Amino acid sequence: MAAYILRRLLLVIPTLLGIMIINFVLTQFVPGGPIEQIIAQMEGGGDVFEGIAGGGSEIIEGASDDYVGARGLPKEFIEELEREFGFDKPPLERFLTMMWNYMRFDFGESYFRSISVVDLILEKMPVSITLGLWSTLIAYMISIPLGIKKAIRDGSKFDTWTSGAIIVGYAIPGFLFAILLIVLFAGGSFWRFFPLRGLTSDNWAELSMLGKVADYFWHITLPVLASTISAFATLTLLTKNSFLDEIKKQYVMTAKAKGLTENRVLYGHVFRNAMLIVISGFPALFIGVFFGGSLIIETLFSLDGLGRLGFEAAVARDYPVVFGTLFAFSLMGLVIGIITDLTYVFIDPRIDFEARG
């Protein structure tokens, strides 16, 4: 197993390097870089893309011709901006410097927020942890019992009706369900049972410990439900199919023939084998929900998480945030893949990835 883990770890390096190269090259062809963003703001022109699309006054002599937004600004000022952001160096040199810093986990500072990328991520992380952790736990708490029940009663009316409900839930977009929750329960048009902003109330620091816990769950109820609506569908059907496959195997019939009760056979023998693929996928599912924070759901519920951070950084061309988060999250995703394989082996020692390689 050690040799397999070593091979997977070595494979992380070229995979991560390929991800960074592709995204770095793509950014070289995207208009509206950070310097143009600053120039557009200084000129009061609003969106830098308006200048790229055309229109406006002519570029005043002395300004750099490399930047469409450099209207009326001296060339020395533009060159100073280039040096400050490092754009006075060739792309290859900038990429190698960036990767060398990232290998030492030095992600630099945001161009526009005067804060390190690491601190910025830590600042937004509570929202993403909240949505990711609780959505994943709720999905498992619903999916596993429901999937087992559907497998036991396969083909019954219960199985048919629950399958229909699951398909409907899976088909509803999370943001649409979020709007429905807001309209119904957050003062949109009917009741106002839940708040619509943030993870805590303004007086959270003044509350007792029990009050803080209650206030926290009061705030996260609607966004977590909106994030979970489609997550449990796949897990439920996966659990059901896994149990159906195991129930039909020979060892189950043998256990029943020995006089074991239905529950003893189901939870003493079938459960471990059937739940292999479901439980081992927990790390990947959590990381997927955690880092794939829904921008729309965060916006609807006024939550400032990693989803909004990534979107705002991409729009503002805040390259340290864009590439720093891309490197960190890609690396974590690759490591989680290895952890998922180890989870398979931990749950079922019969699996040997090393022999397969």
XYZ file of C-alpha atoms in Angstrom:
357
model
C 0.000 0.000 0.000
C 2.929 2.323 0.686
C 4.084 2.043 -2.919
C 0.595 2.939 -4.174
C 0.392 5.986 -1.900
C 3.846 7.093 -3.066
C 2.791 6.810 -6.725
C -0.349 8.817 -6.071
C 1.598 11.502 -4.234
C 4.090 11.769 -7.083
C 1.195 12.045 -9.549
C -0.070 15.080 -7.616
C 2.890 17.169 -8.821
C 2.320 16.997 -12.614
C -1.455 17.180 -12.167
C -1.245 20.310 -10.051
C 1.335 21.827 -12.379
C -0.906 21.184 -15.381
C -3.889 22.844 -13.673
C -1.852 25.936 -12.856
C -0.278 26.193 -16.332
C -3.618 25.976 -18.138
C -5.255 28.612 -15.947
C -2.222 30.912 -16.046
C -2.074 30.769 -19.837
C -5.797 31.465 -20.118
C -5.519 34.594 -17.995
C -2.939 36.017 -20.398
C -5.639 36.296 -23.069
C -8.439 37.607 -20.863
C -8.952 41.390 -21.178
C -9.423 43.695 -18.215
C -6.465 42.857 -15.985
C -5.895 44.325 -12.505
C -4.106 47.416 -13.868
C -7.002 48.210 -16.174
C -9.359 47.718 -13.249
C -7.474 50.315 -11.206
C -7.266 52.757 -14.120
C -10.996 52.413 -14.802
C -11.776 53.178 -11.163
C -9.432 56.189 -11.111
C -10.972 57.553 -14.284
C -14.457 57.060 -12.884
C -15.410 54.949 -15.876
C -17.013 52.215 -13.802
C -16.687 48.850 -15.489
C -13.392 48.339 -17.284
C -15.125 46.187 -19.895
C -16.960 49.234 -21.211
C -13.632 50.607 -22.348
C -12.655 47.327 -23.940
C -15.897 47.217 -25.896
C -15.154 50.625 -27.373
C -16.333 54.192 -27.005
C -15.154 56.974 -24.758
C -12.464 59.584 -25.271
C -9.239 59.034 -27.106
C -6.119 57.940 -25.252
C -4.136 61.036 -24.351
C -0.590 61.160 -25.578
C 1.934 59.927 -23.038
C -0.228 57.137 -21.651
C 0.654 53.518 -22.218
C -0.936 52.060 -25.324
C -1.053 48.631 -23.654
C -4.028 49.573 -21.493
C -7.295 50.723 -22.978
C -8.338 52.383 -19.740
C -5.184 54.518 -19.457
C -6.859 57.714 -20.525
C -5.061 60.872 -19.420
C -2.659 59.041 -17.065
C 1.117 59.540 -17.460
C 3.190 56.692 -18.779
C 5.390 56.737 -15.643
C 2.358 56.022 -13.490
C 1.367 53.038 -15.626
C 4.909 51.669 -15.497
C 4.912 52.051 -11.712
C 1.692 50.016 -11.540
C 3.273 47.352 -13.729
C 6.274 47.100 -11.396
C 4.070 46.998 -8.321
C 1.995 44.106 -9.684
C 4.975 42.381 -11.299
C 3.719 42.762 -14.865
C 6.997 44.315 -15.974
C 8.447 40.786 -16.072
C 7.902 38.153 -18.795
C 4.995 35.723 -18.230
C 7.304 32.716 -17.810
C 9.301 34.436 -15.095
C 6.104 35.489 -13.311
C 4.745 31.931 -13.447
C 7.959 30.356 -12.123
C 8.142 32.915 -9.304
C 4.505 32.292 -8.437
C 4.939 28.515 -8.332
C 8.102 28.793 -6.240
C 6.208 30.897 -3.695
C 3.253 28.516 -3.739
C 5.503 25.528 -3.120
C 6.492 27.299 0.105
C 2.797 28.066 0.762
C 3.420 31.770 0.314
C 0.296 32.958 -1.514
C 1.001 36.674 -1.252
C -1.538 39.434 -0.680
C -4.706 40.461 -2.448
C -4.232 43.253 -4.962
C -7.214 45.220 -3.742
C -7.864 44.276 -0.099
C -4.468 44.726 1.614
C -4.780 41.325 3.274
C -2.946 38.060 2.736
C -4.688 35.396 0.687
C -4.476 32.928 3.586
C -6.109 35.376 5.990
C -8.773 36.159 3.403
C -9.604 32.471 3.001
C -9.707 31.964 6.778
C -12.045 34.943 7.042
C -14.521 33.411 4.572
C -14.126 29.820 5.721
C -16.748 29.698 8.510
C -19.536 30.178 5.974
C -18.235 27.425 3.690
C -17.625 25.056 6.607
C -21.177 25.661 7.799
C -22.772 24.965 4.425
C -20.460 22.082 3.558
C -20.475 20.230 6.869
C -24.159 20.474 7.715
C -25.325 19.860 4.146
C -23.208 16.716 3.956
C -24.287 15.421 7.364
C -27.977 16.047 6.665
C -27.671 14.392 3.259
C -26.188 11.258 4.869
C -28.694 11.258 7.737
C -31.568 11.275 5.241
C -30.092 9.182 2.460
C -28.840 6.142 4.362
C -32.048 5.258 6.284
C -34.210 6.141 3.282
C -32.050 4.143 0.872
C -32.121 1.088 3.157
C -35.893 1.347 3.535
C -36.318 1.611 -0.239
C -34.119 -1.440 -0.791
C -36.081 -3.521 1.709
C -39.402 -2.441 0.164
C -38.217 -2.414 -3.421
C -41.121 -2.175 -5.871
C -43.669 -1.175 -3.219
C -45.777 1.991 -3.228
C -43.394 3.499 -0.678
C -40.493 2.930 -3.044
C -42.388 4.439 -5.972
C -43.582 7.557 -4.169
C -40.241 8.274 -2.514
C -38.470 7.832 -5.850
C -40.807 10.408 -7.361
C -40.120 12.823 -4.507
C -36.374 12.299 -4.881
C -36.478 12.994 -8.609
C -38.466 16.193 -8.023
C -36.024 17.320 -5.338
C -33.064 16.573 -7.568
C -34.614 18.478 -10.468
C -35.226 21.656 -8.445
C -32.208 24.002 -8.643
C -30.808 24.932 -5.261
C -31.153 28.663 -5.866
C -34.817 28.272 -6.882
C -35.549 26.325 -3.714
C -33.695 29.035 -1.765
C -35.972 31.711 -3.240
C -39.010 29.608 -2.303
C -37.764 29.315 1.277
C -37.174 33.056 1.454
C -40.639 33.841 0.115
C -42.322 31.440 2.523
C -40.284 31.624 5.726
C -37.965 34.660 5.641
C -40.435 37.494 5.266
C -40.628 37.418 1.493
C -44.428 37.335 1.223
C -45.741 35.085 3.991
C -44.094 34.284 7.341
C -40.906 35.570 8.920
C -39.685 32.634 10.944
C -36.008 32.811 9.960
C -33.487 35.635 9.407
C -32.209 36.483 5.963
C -28.711 37.765 6.657
C -25.463 36.353 8.032
C -24.597 33.430 10.291
C -25.329 35.189 13.577
C -27.363 38.072 14.966
C -25.903 41.489 15.741
C -26.134 40.837 19.489
C -24.557 37.385 19.263
C -21.676 38.290 21.590
C -24.149 39.239 24.310
C -26.023 35.933 24.226
C -25.469 32.990 26.556
C -23.776 29.853 25.287
C -27.120 28.139 24.713
C -28.433 31.301 23.080
C -25.437 31.432 20.721
C -25.996 27.840 19.644
C -29.706 28.458 19.068
C -28.992 31.692 17.180
C -26.429 29.939 14.966
C -28.823 27.148 13.975
C -31.633 29.689 13.521
C -29.552 31.506 10.910
C -28.217 28.486 9.009
C -31.503 26.565 8.670
C -32.638 27.993 5.333
C -29.248 28.172 3.511
C -28.362 24.626 4.597
C -31.729 23.310 3.419
C -31.241 25.070 0.082
C -27.778 23.532 -0.278
C -29.004 20.036 0.643
C -32.093 19.740 -1.558
C -30.389 17.959 -4.440
C -27.484 16.388 -2.533
C -29.423 13.557 -0.911
C -30.966 12.259 -4.156
C -27.827 10.613 -5.518
C -26.853 9.234 -2.115
C -30.285 7.727 -1.539
C -30.341 5.901 -4.855
C -26.719 4.831 -4.390
C -27.527 3.398 -0.960
C -30.586 1.581 -2.286
C -28.747 0.029 -5.229
C -25.820 -1.019 -3.038
C -28.131 -2.800 -0.617
C -30.078 -4.472 -3.439
C -26.838 -5.820 -4.916
C -25.733 -7.243 -1.570
C -29.137 -8.678 -0.622
C -29.116 -10.842 -3.755
C -25.727 -12.412 -2.983
C -25.211 -15.991 -1.797
C -23.901 -15.192 1.695
C -27.184 -13.426 2.541
C -29.234 -16.483 1.632
C -26.806 -18.645 3.633
C -27.178 -16.419 6.691
C -30.964 -16.577 6.435
C -30.818 -20.350 6.075
C -28.890 -20.532 9.361
C -31.851 -18.922 11.102
C -30.510 -15.399 11.577
C -33.118 -12.682 11.957
C -33.804 -10.166 9.186
C -32.237 -7.303 11.147
C -29.173 -9.406 12.057
C -28.607 -10.267 8.401
C -29.282 -6.740 7.198
C -27.233 -4.778 9.721
C -24.732 -7.436 10.759
C -23.681 -8.620 7.304
C -25.170 -6.573 4.478
C -24.671 -3.110 5.961
C -20.860 -3.095 6.009
C -20.491 -4.322 2.456
C -23.283 -2.186 1.047
C -22.101 1.007 2.742
C -18.554 0.711 1.436
C -18.997 2.976 -1.542
C -21.318 5.353 0.346
C -19.184 5.942 3.437
C -15.876 6.064 1.576
C -17.236 8.870 -0.571
C -17.836 11.132 2.443
C -14.504 13.029 2.229
C -14.936 13.778 -1.460
C -18.580 14.814 -1.027
C -17.780 17.122 1.865
C -14.892 18.789 0.044
C -17.064 19.130 -3.066
C -19.788 20.942 -1.126
C -17.237 22.850 0.941
C -15.218 24.328 -1.916
C -18.042 24.408 -4.397
C -19.973 26.855 -2.266
C -22.947 28.131 -4.171
C -22.425 31.744 -5.175
C -26.149 32.302 -5.694
C -27.172 30.791 -2.347
C -24.511 32.796 -0.520
C -25.737 35.946 -2.253
C -29.414 35.265 -1.562
C -28.789 34.739 2.156
C -26.119 37.481 2.423
C -23.371 35.021 3.337
C -19.784 35.992 2.588
C -18.132 32.654 1.833
C -15.633 31.124 -0.542
C -18.143 31.084 -3.405
C -18.487 34.865 -3.421
C -14.776 35.276 -2.777
C -13.874 33.302 -5.907
C -16.397 35.138 -8.049
C -15.374 38.600 -6.871
C -11.668 37.791 -7.280
C -12.246 36.562 -10.846
C -14.261 39.656 -11.781
C -11.726 42.040 -10.229
C -8.799 40.081 -11.713
C -7.340 39.699 -8.225
C -4.781 37.170 -9.424
C -3.159 36.340 -6.040
C -6.579 35.314 -4.711
C -7.540 33.507 -7.927
C -4.341 31.486 -8.273
C -3.709 31.085 -4.540
C -7.131 29.561 -3.927
C -6.866 27.499 -7.124
C -3.541 26.017 -6.002
C -4.662 25.347 -2.416
C -8.040 23.851 -3.343
C -6.641 21.759 -6.203
C -3.945 20.372 -3.925
C -6.507 19.585 -1.242
C -8.800 17.943 -3.792
C -5.991 15.682 -5.024
C -5.046 14.731 -1.464
C -8.704 14.023 -0.653
C -8.724 11.600 -3.599
C -5.928 9.651 -1.939
C -7.732 9.767 1.425
C -10.858 8.403 -0.256
C -8.874 5.402 -1.539
C -7.456 4.827 1.942
C -10.986 4.957 3.325
C -11.971 2.174 0.939
C -9.131 0.019 2.287
C -9.968 0.870 5.904
C -13.605 -0.135 5.472
C -12.867 -3.235 3.390
C -9.321 -4.645 3.812
C -9.975 -6.990 0.841
C -9.388 -4.042 -1.509
C -5.743 -3.821 -2.588
C -4.950 -0.893 -4.864
C -1.278 -1.772 -4.878
C -1.889 -5.250 -6.315
C -4.207 -3.737 -8.919
C -1.476 -1.269 -9.982
